[in-house]
Coordinates of C-alpha atoms in Angstrom, one line a residue:
M194 CA -2.7 -22.0 -8.2
S195 CA -0.8 -23.5 -5.0
L196 CA 1.4 -20.2 -3.4
D197 CA 5.1 -20.5 -4.2
L198 CA 6.6 -17.9 -2.8
F199 CA 10.3 -17.1 -4.3
N200 CA 9.2 -18.7 -7.8
Y201 CA 7.2 -15.8 -9.8
Q202 CA 3.1 -16.9 -11.2
R203 CA 0.2 -15.1 -11.9
R204 CA -2.9 -16.2 -9.9
E205 CA -5.4 -18.0 -12.4
T206 CA -8.6 -16.2 -12.4
N207 CA -11.8 -16.1 -14.3
V208 CA -12.0 -13.9 -17.1
V209 CA -14.1 -11.1 -16.7
H210 CA -15.7 -8.6 -19.4
V211 CA -15.9 -5.1 -18.9
G212 CA -17.1 -3.5 -22.2
A213 CA -14.4 -4.0 -24.9
V214 CA -11.7 -5.0 -21.5
D215 CA -11.4 -8.6 -20.5
I216 CA -9.8 -8.5 -16.7
G217 CA -8.1 -11.9 -15.6
G218 CA -7.5 -14.8 -16.5
N219 CA -4.4 -14.5 -19.6
N220 CA -4.7 -11.2 -19.7
L221 CA -2.7 -8.4 -19.8
I222 CA -2.8 -6.3 -16.0
R223 CA -5.2 -3.5 -16.5
I224 CA -4.3 -0.1 -15.2
Q225 CA -7.4 2.3 -14.4
S226 CA -8.1 5.9 -13.0
M227 CA -11.1 8.0 -11.8
T228 CA -11.9 11.1 -12.6
T229 CA -12.2 13.9 -10.5
T230 CA -15.0 15.8 -12.5
N231 CA -18.8 16.7 -11.4
T232 CA -20.3 13.3 -13.3
D233 CA -22.8 16.1 -14.2
N234 CA -20.7 17.7 -16.0
T235 CA -20.7 16.3 -19.7
E236 CA -18.2 18.1 -21.4
D237 CA -15.5 18.0 -18.5
S238 CA -16.1 14.7 -17.8
V239 CA -15.4 14.1 -21.4
A240 CA -12.3 15.4 -21.4
Q241 CA -10.5 14.4 -18.4
A242 CA -11.6 10.8 -19.0
E243 CA -10.0 11.4 -22.3
R244 CA -6.9 12.8 -21.0
I245 CA -6.9 9.3 -19.1
I246 CA -7.1 7.2 -22.0
K247 CA -4.4 9.1 -23.9
A248 CA -2.2 8.5 -20.6
G249 CA -2.6 4.6 -21.2
G250 CA -6.4 4.1 -18.8
E251 CA -7.8 1.1 -20.0
L252 CA -11.2 1.6 -17.5
V253 CA -12.0 5.3 -16.2
R254 CA -13.8 5.2 -13.0
L255 CA -16.6 8.1 -12.2
T256 CA -18.4 9.0 -8.7
T257 CA -21.9 8.2 -9.4
Q258 CA -23.7 10.1 -6.1
G259 CA -27.2 10.6 -7.8
K260 CA -29.9 9.8 -10.0
R261 CA -28.6 12.9 -12.3
E262 CA -24.8 11.9 -12.4
A263 CA -26.0 7.5 -12.9
E264 CA -28.4 8.8 -15.9
N265 CA -25.6 11.1 -17.7
L266 CA -23.2 8.0 -17.5
K267 CA -25.4 7.6 -20.8
N268 CA -24.2 10.7 -22.3
I269 CA -20.1 10.6 -21.4
N270 CA -20.4 7.8 -22.7
A271 CA -21.7 8.9 -26.0
G272 CA -19.4 11.5 -25.9
L273 CA -16.2 8.9 -25.6
R274 CA -17.4 6.5 -28.2
A275 CA -18.1 9.7 -30.3
D276 CA -14.2 10.9 -30.1
G277 CA -13.4 6.9 -31.2
Y278 CA -13.0 5.6 -27.8
D279 CA -14.3 2.5 -26.2
T280 CA -12.8 2.6 -23.0
P281 CA -15.5 1.1 -20.4
L282 CA -16.5 3.4 -17.3
V283 CA -17.3 2.1 -14.3
A284 CA -19.9 3.9 -12.3
D285 CA -18.4 4.5 -8.2
V286 CA -21.5 4.7 -5.9
H287 CA -21.7 4.4 -2.5
F288 CA -25.1 4.8 -0.2
I289 CA -28.3 4.4 -2.2
A290 CA -28.7 1.0 -3.9
N291 CA -31.1 2.3 -6.2
I292 CA -28.6 4.4 -8.3
A293 CA -26.2 1.3 -9.1
D294 CA -29.7 0.2 -10.3
I295 CA -29.2 3.0 -12.5
A296 CA -25.9 3.6 -13.5
A297 CA -25.7 -0.4 -14.5
Q298 CA -27.9 0.8 -17.6
Y299 CA -25.4 3.3 -18.8
A300 CA -22.0 2.0 -17.8
E301 CA -19.6 -1.1 -18.4
G302 CA -19.0 -1.5 -15.1
V303 CA -20.4 -0.7 -11.5
R304 CA -18.9 -0.5 -8.4
I305 CA -20.6 -0.7 -5.0
N306 CA -19.3 -0.4 -1.5
P307 CA -20.2 -3.4 0.8
G308 CA -19.7 -1.0 4.1
N309 CA -22.8 0.9 2.2
Y310 CA -24.4 -0.8 0.2
V311 CA -27.3 -2.1 2.2
D312 CA -26.1 -0.9 5.9
P313 CA -26.6 1.9 6.8
A314 CA -23.2 5.0 6.4
R315 CA -21.5 3.8 9.9
R316 CA -21.7 5.4 12.7
F317 CA -19.4 4.0 14.6
I318 CA -21.6 2.3 17.2
K319 CA -21.6 -0.5 19.2
K320 CA -24.1 -3.3 19.3
E321 CA -24.7 -6.9 19.7
Y322 CA -26.1 -9.5 17.1
S323 CA -27.4 -12.1 17.9
D324 CA -27.2 -15.5 15.5
E325 CA -31.4 -14.7 14.1
E326 CA -30.8 -11.0 14.0
Y327 CA -27.0 -11.0 12.0
A328 CA -29.3 -13.9 9.4
Q329 CA -31.9 -11.3 9.3
E330 CA -29.3 -8.6 7.8
L331 CA -27.9 -10.9 5.5
Q332 CA -31.2 -11.4 3.6
K333 CA -32.0 -8.5 3.7
I334 CA -28.0 -7.5 1.5
E335 CA -29.2 -11.0 -0.9
D336 CA -33.1 -9.4 -1.3
R337 CA -31.7 -6.3 -2.6
F338 CA -28.7 -7.3 -4.2
V339 CA -30.0 -10.0 -6.6
P340 CA -32.4 -7.4 -8.3
F341 CA -29.5 -5.5 -8.8
L342 CA -27.1 -8.7 -10.8
N343 CA -30.3 -9.3 -12.6
I344 CA -29.9 -5.4 -14.1
C345 CA -26.1 -6.4 -14.6
K346 CA -27.1 -10.0 -16.3
K347 CA -29.5 -8.3 -18.7
N348 CA -27.2 -5.4 -19.7
H349 CA -24.1 -7.5 -19.4
T350 CA -22.8 -5.4 -17.0
A351 CA -19.4 -6.4 -14.9
I352 CA -19.9 -4.8 -11.4
R353 CA -16.5 -4.5 -8.9
I354 CA -17.3 -5.5 -5.3
G355 CA -14.9 -2.8 -3.7
V356 CA -14.1 -2.8 0.0
N357 CA -12.6 -0.2 1.8
N358 CA -10.8 -0.8 5.5
G359 CA -12.6 2.7 5.8
S360 CA -15.8 2.5 5.5
L361 CA -16.8 -1.2 6.7
S362 CA -20.2 -1.0 8.1
D363 CA -20.8 -0.9 12.1
R364 CA -23.0 -4.6 11.6
I365 CA -19.5 -6.2 10.8
R366 CA -17.0 -4.0 12.4
N367 CA -19.1 -4.8 15.7
R368 CA -19.0 -8.9 14.8
Y369 CA -15.3 -9.3 13.4
G370 CA -13.7 -5.6 14.4
D371 CA -11.8 -3.6 12.2
T372 CA -9.7 -6.3 11.2
P373 CA -8.6 -7.9 7.9
K374 CA -11.1 -11.1 9.3
G375 CA -13.7 -8.6 9.4
I376 CA -12.3 -6.8 5.7
V377 CA -12.2 -10.6 4.0
E378 CA -16.4 -11.4 5.4
S379 CA -17.6 -8.0 4.1
C380 CA -16.9 -8.9 0.5
M381 CA -17.8 -12.3 1.0
E382 CA -21.0 -11.8 1.9
F383 CA -21.3 -10.3 -1.5
L384 CA -19.6 -13.5 -3.3
R385 CA -21.3 -15.5 -1.8
I386 CA -24.3 -14.4 -3.4
C387 CA -22.9 -13.6 -6.5
K388 CA -22.1 -17.6 -6.8
Q389 CA -25.6 -18.5 -6.0
Q390 CA -27.0 -16.2 -8.5
H391 CA -24.3 -17.9 -10.8
F392 CA -23.2 -14.2 -11.7
D393 CA -19.4 -14.3 -12.4
N394 CA -18.6 -11.0 -14.4
V395 CA -17.4 -10.1 -10.6
V396 CA -14.5 -8.2 -10.0
I397 CA -12.9 -7.8 -6.4
S398 CA -11.2 -5.0 -4.4
I399 CA -10.0 -4.9 -0.8
K400 CA -8.4 -1.3 -0.2
A401 CA -6.9 0.3 2.6
S402 CA -4.2 3.3 3.8
N403 CA -2.2 0.8 6.0
T404 CA -0.3 -0.9 3.7
V405 CA 0.1 -3.8 5.8
I406 CA -3.7 -3.7 6.3
M407 CA -4.3 -4.1 2.8
V408 CA -2.0 -6.6 2.0
R409 CA -2.4 -8.7 5.0
S410 CA -6.6 -8.4 3.9
V411 CA -5.7 -9.3 0.3
R412 CA -4.1 -12.3 1.4
L413 CA -6.6 -14.0 3.1
L414 CA -9.2 -12.5 0.9
V415 CA -7.6 -15.0 -1.6
E416 CA -7.4 -18.1 1.0
Q417 CA -10.7 -17.6 1.6
M418 CA -11.6 -17.9 -2.0
K419 CA -10.2 -20.7 -2.9
K420 CA -11.4 -22.2 0.0
E421 CA -14.8 -21.6 -1.4
N422 CA -13.9 -22.2 -4.6
M423 CA -14.0 -18.9 -6.3
E424 CA -11.3 -17.2 -8.8
Y425 CA -12.5 -13.9 -9.3
P426 CA -9.9 -11.7 -10.5
L427 CA -8.8 -9.0 -8.0
H428 CA -8.8 -5.5 -8.5
L429 CA -5.8 -3.3 -5.8
G430 CA -4.7 -0.2 -4.7
V431 CA -3.6 1.7 -1.7
T432 CA -6.5 4.4 -0.4
E433 CA -5.7 7.6 0.7
A434 CA -1.9 7.2 -0.7
G435 CA -1.2 11.2 -1.3
N436 CA 0.9 12.6 -3.5
G437 CA 4.9 12.7 -4.6
E438 CA 7.5 10.7 -3.3
D439 CA 5.4 9.8 -0.4
G440 CA 2.2 8.4 -2.9
R441 CA 4.2 6.6 -5.0
I442 CA 6.6 5.1 -2.6
K443 CA 3.3 4.2 -0.4
S444 CA 1.1 2.9 -3.5
A445 CA 4.7 0.8 -4.9
V446 CA 4.9 -0.7 -1.5
G447 CA 1.3 -2.3 -1.3
I448 CA 0.5 -3.0 -4.7
G449 CA 4.2 -4.3 -5.5
A450 CA 4.2 -6.6 -2.5
L451 CA 1.0 -8.3 -4.0
L452 CA 1.9 -8.0 -7.8
A453 CA 4.6 -10.0 -6.5
D454 CA 2.9 -13.1 -5.5
G455 CA 1.1 -13.6 -9.1
I456 CA -1.7 -11.8 -6.7
G457 CA -3.1 -8.7 -8.9
D458 CA -5.1 -8.3 -12.4
T459 CA -5.9 -5.0 -12.4
I460 CA -4.9 -1.8 -10.4
R461 CA -5.0 1.7 -9.7
V462 CA -3.1 4.2 -8.1
S463 CA -4.3 6.4 -6.4
L464 CA -2.6 10.1 -6.2
S465 CA -4.0 13.1 -5.1
E466 CA -2.8 14.8 -8.3
E467 CA -4.2 15.3 -11.7
P468 CA -5.6 11.6 -12.7
E469 CA -3.3 10.9 -16.0
A470 CA -0.4 11.1 -13.5
E471 CA -1.3 8.3 -11.9
I472 CA -1.4 6.2 -15.0
P473 CA 2.9 6.4 -16.1
V474 CA 3.5 5.3 -12.4
A475 CA 0.7 2.1 -11.9
R476 CA 2.3 1.0 -16.1
H477 CA 5.6 1.3 -14.5
L478 CA 5.3 -0.8 -11.6
V479 CA 3.5 -3.3 -13.0
N480 CA 5.3 -3.8 -15.7
Y481 CA 8.8 -4.1 -13.8
I482 CA 6.7 -7.0 -11.9
T483 CA 5.5 -8.8 -14.7
M484 CA 9.3 -8.8 -16.4
R485 CA 9.7 -11.5 -14.4
A486 CA 8.0 -13.6 -15.3
G487 CA 9.6 -17.0 -17.1
H488 CA 12.5 -16.4 -14.8
V489 CA 15.1 -19.4 -13.6
L490 CA 13.8 -22.0 -11.1
I491 CA 14.6 -21.1 -7.3
P492 CA 14.4 -24.0 -5.1
A493 CA 13.8 -22.8 -1.8
V494 CA 11.8 -24.3 0.9
A495 CA 9.7 -22.2 3.2
A496 CA 10.5 -22.0 7.1
K497 CA 8.0 -24.2 9.4
E498 CA 7.3 -20.8 11.8
F499 CA 6.3 -18.7 8.3
N500 CA 3.1 -18.2 8.1
W501 CA 1.9 -15.4 4.4
L502 CA -1.0 -14.8 6.1
E503 CA -0.2 -13.8 9.7
P504 CA 3.3 -12.9 9.5
K505 CA 4.8 -11.6 12.8
R506 CA 8.6 -10.4 12.6
R507 CA 11.1 -13.0 12.6
V508 CA 12.9 -13.3 16.0
T509 CA 16.7 -12.1 15.8
K510 CA 19.1 -11.7 18.5
A511 CA 19.9 -8.4 18.9
V512 CA 23.8 -7.4 18.0
E513 CA 24.4 -3.5 18.7
N514 CA 21.2 -1.4 17.3
I515 CA 20.0 -4.4 14.4
G516 CA 17.3 -7.0 14.8
G517 CA 15.8 -8.2 17.9
E518 CA 13.0 -5.5 18.9
Q519 CA 15.1 -2.8 17.1
V520 CA 13.2 -1.0 14.3
P521 CA 15.2 -1.2 11.2
V522 CA 18.5 0.4 10.4
V523 CA 19.3 2.1 6.9
I524 CA 23.1 1.9 5.3
G525 CA 24.2 4.6 2.9
K526 CA 26.1 7.2 1.7
G527 CA 25.3 10.6 4.2
P528 CA 26.3 13.9 1.9
E529 CA 27.5 16.9 3.8
A530 CA 28.3 16.8 7.2
D531 CA 25.9 19.5 8.3
Y532 CA 23.0 17.7 6.5
W533 CA 22.7 13.9 8.3
Y534 CA 22.7 13.5 12.0
I535 CA 24.4 9.8 11.6
G536 CA 24.0 7.6 14.2
S537 CA 21.9 5.5 16.6
D538 CA 21.8 7.5 19.4
I539 CA 18.2 9.4 18.0
P540 CA 17.6 13.1 19.3
K541 CA 14.2 14.0 20.2
Q542 CA 14.0 16.4 17.5
L543 CA 15.5 17.0 14.9
L544 CA 16.8 20.6 14.0
P545 CA 15.5 21.5 10.8
N546 CA 18.8 21.0 8.9
Q547 CA 18.7 17.6 10.3
K548 CA 16.2 16.0 8.6
Y549 CA 17.0 11.7 8.3
I550 CA 19.0 9.7 10.5
L551 CA 21.5 7.7 9.1
D552 CA 22.8 4.5 10.9
Y553 CA 25.2 3.4 9.6
N554 CA 27.5 5.0 6.9
Q555 CA 29.5 3.5 3.9
F556 CA 33.0 3.5 3.6
G557 CA 34.5 1.6 0.8
E558 CA 32.9 -1.0 -1.7
L559 CA 31.1 -3.8 -1.1
Q560 CA 33.7 -6.0 -3.2
G561 CA 36.3 -5.4 -1.5
T562 CA 37.7 -4.7 2.3
G563 CA 34.7 -2.1 2.9
K564 CA 33.7 -0.9 6.5
L565 CA 30.6 0.9 7.8
A566 CA 30.8 3.2 9.8
E567 CA 28.6 4.7 12.7
L568 CA 29.2 7.8 14.0
E569 CA 28.5 8.3 18.1
K570 CA 29.2 11.5 20.9
N571 CA 32.8 9.9 21.2
G572 CA 33.6 9.7 18.1
T573 CA 33.1 7.0 14.5
K574 CA 32.8 3.7 15.2
F575 CA 33.7 1.0 12.3
Y576 CA 32.6 -2.2 11.6
P577 CA 34.3 -4.8 9.0
I578 CA 32.3 -5.9 6.1
F579 CA 32.9 -9.1 3.9
P580 CA 32.1 -10.5 0.6
V581 CA 31.4 -14.1 0.7
N582 CA 35.0 -15.2 -0.3
A583 CA 36.2 -13.7 3.3
M584 CA 34.6 -15.8 5.6
P585 CA 37.6 -18.2 6.4
F586 CA 38.7 -14.7 8.1
M587 CA 36.0 -13.5 9.9
S588 CA 37.6 -15.0 13.3
M589 CA 41.0 -13.1 12.9
V590 CA 39.0 -9.6 13.1
Q591 CA 37.6 -8.4 16.6
S592 CA 34.7 -6.6 16.8
P593 CA 31.3 -7.0 18.6
L594 CA 29.6 -6.3 14.8
K595 CA 30.2 -7.8 11.8
F596 CA 28.7 -7.7 8.3
L597 CA 28.5 -10.3 5.6
V598 CA 27.2 -10.4 2.4
L599 CA 25.6 -13.5 0.8
E600 CA 23.1 -14.4 -1.5
F601 CA 21.0 -17.4 -2.1
G602 CA 23.0 -20.3 -3.8
T603 CA 25.9 -19.6 -1.5
P604 CA 26.5 -23.2 -0.3
S605 CA 24.9 -23.8 2.8
A606 CA 27.0 -25.4 5.1
E607 CA 29.3 -23.1 4.9
Y608 CA 28.2 -20.0 5.4
L609 CA 25.6 -21.0 8.3
T610 CA 28.1 -22.9 9.7
C611 CA 29.4 -19.8 9.7
L612 CA 26.8 -17.5 11.2
K613 CA 26.4 -20.2 13.4
Y614 CA 30.4 -19.0 15.4
H615 CA 30.1 -15.5 14.8
P616 CA 26.1 -14.5 16.0
E617 CA 27.8 -11.1 16.0
T618 CA 27.0 -10.8 12.0
V619 CA 24.8 -9.5 10.0
V620 CA 23.5 -10.9 6.9
I621 CA 23.5 -8.2 4.0
C622 CA 20.9 -9.9 1.1
M623 CA 21.5 -9.3 -1.7
S624 CA 20.3 -11.0 -5.1
H625 CA 21.1 -10.8 -9.1
H626 CA 18.3 -12.5 -10.1
K627 CA 15.6 -12.0 -12.5
N628 CA 13.3 -12.5 -9.1
R629 CA 15.2 -10.5 -6.0
L630 CA 12.0 -11.2 -3.9
G631 CA 12.1 -14.4 -4.3
D632 CA 15.8 -14.9 -4.9
Q633 CA 15.8 -13.0 -0.8
R634 CA 13.2 -14.3 0.5
A635 CA 14.4 -17.9 -0.2
L636 CA 18.1 -16.8 1.4
V637 CA 16.3 -16.1 4.9
H638 CA 14.5 -18.8 4.6
E639 CA 17.7 -20.8 4.7
I640 CA 18.7 -18.9 7.2
W641 CA 15.8 -19.1 9.6
A642 CA 15.0 -23.4 8.9
A643 CA 18.4 -23.4 10.0
G644 CA 17.5 -22.2 13.2
L645 CA 19.7 -19.0 13.1
K646 CA 18.9 -15.6 14.6
N647 CA 21.4 -13.3 13.0
P648 CA 19.8 -10.0 11.5
V649 CA 19.3 -9.2 7.9
I650 CA 19.6 -6.5 6.1
F651 CA 18.2 -6.4 2.4
S652 CA 20.8 -4.8 0.3
E653 CA 19.0 -3.7 -3.4
M654 CA 21.3 -2.7 -6.5
Y655 CA 19.4 -0.3 -9.1
Q656 CA 20.9 1.7 -12.1
H657 CA 19.2 5.0 -12.4
S658 CA 20.1 9.1 -13.3
Q659 CA 18.6 11.5 -12.1
K660 CA 16.0 12.1 -14.6
E661 CA 14.3 8.3 -13.6
K662 CA 13.9 9.0 -9.5
E663 CA 10.2 8.1 -9.5
E664 CA 11.1 4.9 -11.4
F665 CA 13.8 3.8 -8.9
Q666 CA 11.7 5.2 -6.0
I667 CA 8.5 2.6 -7.3
E668 CA 11.2 -0.1 -7.7
A669 CA 13.1 0.0 -4.7
A670 CA 9.3 0.1 -3.0
A671 CA 7.8 -2.9 -4.8
D672 CA 11.0 -4.7 -3.8
L673 CA 11.3 -4.2 -0.8
G674 CA 7.0 -4.5 0.3
A675 CA 6.5 -8.1 0.9
L676 CA 9.8 -8.5 2.6
M677 CA 9.1 -6.0 5.1
I678 CA 5.3 -7.3 5.3
D679 CA 7.0 -10.6 5.6
G680 CA 8.8 -9.3 8.9
L681 CA 11.6 -10.3 7.7
T682 CA 13.4 -6.6 7.8
D683 CA 15.9 -6.2 9.9
G684 CA 17.6 -3.0 7.7
I685 CA 17.6 -2.0 4.1
W686 CA 20.5 -0.4 2.0
L687 CA 20.1 1.1 -1.5
L688 CA 22.6 1.3 -3.8
N689 CA 22.7 3.2 -7.0
D690 CA 24.7 2.6 -10.0
G691 CA 23.8 6.1 -11.3
D692 CA 23.9 10.2 -10.6
L693 CA 20.7 10.1 -8.4
S694 CA 21.4 12.1 -5.7
D695 CA 22.6 10.6 -1.9
K696 CA 19.5 12.4 -0.4
D697 CA 17.1 11.5 -2.4
I698 CA 18.7 7.5 -2.0
L699 CA 18.1 7.6 1.5
S700 CA 15.0 10.0 1.3
T701 CA 13.6 7.4 -0.7
A702 CA 14.6 4.4 1.9
F703 CA 13.2 6.6 5.0
G704 CA 9.6 7.0 3.1
I705 CA 9.9 3.0 2.3
L706 CA 10.0 1.6 6.0
Q707 CA 7.2 4.9 7.0
A708 CA 5.0 3.2 4.3
G709 CA 6.0 -0.4 5.5
R710 CA 5.1 1.1 9.3
L711 CA 8.1 0.0 10.3
R712 CA 9.9 3.2 11.2
T713 CA 8.5 6.8 11.8
T714 CA 10.6 9.3 10.4
R715 CA 8.4 12.1 8.7
T716 CA 5.0 14.0 9.5
E717 CA 2.3 11.2 7.7
Y718 CA 0.0 12.7 5.3
I719 CA -3.1 10.2 4.6
S720 CA -4.8 11.6 1.5
C721 CA -7.7 10.6 -1.0
P722 CA -7.0 11.5 -4.9
G723 CA -10.5 13.0 -4.7
C724 CA -13.0 12.8 -7.1
G725 CA -16.4 13.9 -8.5
R726 CA -17.2 14.5 -4.3
T727 CA -14.6 16.7 -3.7
L728 CA -16.0 20.7 -3.1
Y729 CA -12.4 22.1 -2.4
D730 CA -9.3 22.8 -3.9
L731 CA -8.1 19.2 -2.1
Q732 CA -4.5 19.3 -4.6
G733 CA -3.5 23.2 -3.0
T734 CA -4.8 22.2 0.7
I735 CA -2.4 19.2 0.8
A736 CA 0.2 21.2 -0.3
K737 CA 0.0 24.4 2.6
I738 CA -1.0 21.6 5.2
K739 CA 2.4 19.6 4.1
K740 CA 4.3 23.5 4.1
A741 CA 2.8 24.2 7.9
T742 CA 3.1 20.8 9.4
Q743 CA 6.5 18.8 7.8
G744 CA 8.5 19.5 10.5
M745 CA 6.3 17.1 12.8
K746 CA 7.6 13.6 12.9
G747 CA 5.3 11.7 13.7
L748 CA 2.5 13.5 13.2
K749 CA -0.7 11.1 10.9
I750 CA -2.8 14.2 9.3
G751 CA -5.3 12.7 7.1
I752 CA -6.5 15.1 4.1
M753 CA -10.3 13.5 2.6
G754 CA -12.0 14.7 -0.3
C755 CA -15.8 13.5 1.6
I756 CA -17.4 11.4 4.4
V757 CA -16.7 7.9 2.0
N758 CA -14.0 7.3 3.4
G759 CA -13.0 10.0 5.3
P760 CA -13.0 8.9 9.7
G761 CA -12.9 5.5 8.5
E762 CA -9.7 5.3 6.8
M763 CA -8.1 7.7 9.3
H764 CA -9.0 6.0 12.1
D765 CA -5.2 6.1 13.2
A766 CA -4.9 9.6 12.4
D767 CA -4.5 12.3 14.7
Y768 CA -6.2 14.7 13.1
G769 CA -8.8 15.3 9.7
Y770 CA -9.1 17.2 7.5
V771 CA -12.8 16.2 6.2
G772 CA -14.9 17.9 3.0
A773 CA -18.2 18.8 4.2
G774 CA -20.2 20.9 1.2
F775 CA -19.3 23.0 -0.9
N776 CA -16.1 24.8 0.4
R777 CA -16.5 24.0 4.1
I778 CA -14.5 21.5 6.2
S779 CA -15.2 19.2 9.5
L780 CA -12.1 18.8 11.7
Y781 CA -11.1 15.9 13.6
R782 CA -9.3 14.7 15.9
K783 CA -9.7 11.0 15.9
Q784 CA -12.2 9.9 14.6
V785 CA -14.1 12.4 17.1
C786 CA -15.2 15.4 14.7
V787 CA -14.4 18.5 16.7
E788 CA -15.4 21.4 14.3
K789 CA -18.3 21.2 12.0
S790 CA -18.4 23.2 8.4
I791 CA -15.8 25.6 8.6
P792 CA -15.2 27.7 5.7
E793 CA -12.9 26.3 3.4
D794 CA -10.8 29.6 3.5
E795 CA -10.6 29.3 7.2
A796 CA -10.0 25.3 7.7
V797 CA -6.5 25.2 7.2
D798 CA -5.8 27.9 10.4
H799 CA -8.2 26.2 12.5
L800 CA -6.5 22.3 11.6
L801 CA -2.7 23.9 12.4
A802 CA -4.5 26.4 15.8
L803 CA -6.0 22.5 16.6
I804 CA -2.9 21.1 16.7
K805 CA -0.8 23.5 18.5
K806 CA -3.5 24.0 21.0
D807 CA -3.5 20.2 21.6
R808 CA 0.5 20.4 22.2
E809 CA 0.7 22.5 24.1
K810 CA -1.5 20.9 27.0
R811 CA 1.0 17.9 26.4
S812 CA 3.9 19.5 27.3

């Protein structure tokens, strides 16, 4: 498949057999999750696996940190089969390659991490490798990896080569940097061996907690595989996405951006909640994206300046506080005046009852004579919004800022001329197409190709009740994911024909922009979902830390179950809270450990004291 930015089509891949489940090819996009139980505990692991399966999970992954856990997969597998389930089990192996050899005999699939399969656990050391030394390291990987592939061939075991941005080896980081290129090369080193050994029963994943890095890395991997004649299926996920609203939005932004381009054959939505809670989120996301298959063709052409692999923000001319190098704005309906701060003059610190910053407030309807209001210190400013059939009247209205509602398919000669003579106009891009991503992309690329620099705000309409808030969050995040990462977004406007509260709609809008790394309005929590390696109360700790720090705008806190991805995945976090053993925690400032092995019941207080101390120093 050659990528079509505007028309949805699944990427062509090999078919991989994982026990009773096939991944890739013409098969459905598979949904999976991971247990949080101790894999040495057969009863608990079987029970949790069955909850995942009953929720709709099609594969179940289990952490496999030692020989006992690897050998106990045999008992867990037998327990599930005795209860009538044929769902494949996938062993998750880190650090000890020999464990993968054992697990391959008892599980239908084995995930290995290139960052620590042969390379030692990263220590963030700096070392220059000569080409000869680097080649020797690659030979070590091949010497160890080939015997494992032979075991998998003998036992008909599938493998997943699972690269995490947070666990790149020091070797990769030193040669390629902590970059998408380095992430992709970490994966390709293993894939080339698979191809050389004629082992095709392999799925790949590239994950990160940063949605932009995750999406760009997967795009680059797809392109690199194409160059090397590889068609392996892909597993998608955003690591350490968190829980609640933030976790769902962040996952939908990253996974949705790739699914919408036809990339992805199995997904996991990693939430810091019970594993079975991940399944309905993943299922809704997959169903929502794949419904656009077979849509009416969108006859569009990409702008020459656009680079799908390394997108940069489209160059626009700022109109008031929209476009240029300014953060994307949010349009919406503000509820009670004492709850929302409305305006472009952003205070340094919001008051407790001023939760979000609404840039423009809607008055009137889009199809009539509407206005958008910007409330400033000196009073409210109103700016006109024109439907497409009112373009002839735009010259009659004097205003430093005007809005024009457009959809792709509007005669380009008319609207492009209007935008050319009215550079003060901001486009409100809407779509009623079955594939709204492709349709909205098409309009912006048409404007871009014409050399116009009018900013573009994406307006998305939904029909959800308050009971369907989660579905609304998932759909809106998925629709906007690629548009944000492509660099096309100067603002967003979420509309809903239903009884969803204005508060929830605006919270979702700001959450989406933060998940896309475009605008920060709240504390960000980078928290993993936990697994059998987590030896403390992860969910309770997340709730406690959130309650104590939620008003600290711009602060990033990593909350990790263990050391596997901890320091690496938290590389841009301000502070890290990482499991260090049974009921023991280590605290990090950036990637530097500042307190080791604190008792769990004291660790949150230590974290808060550390944050307070640092803030006092800065002030």
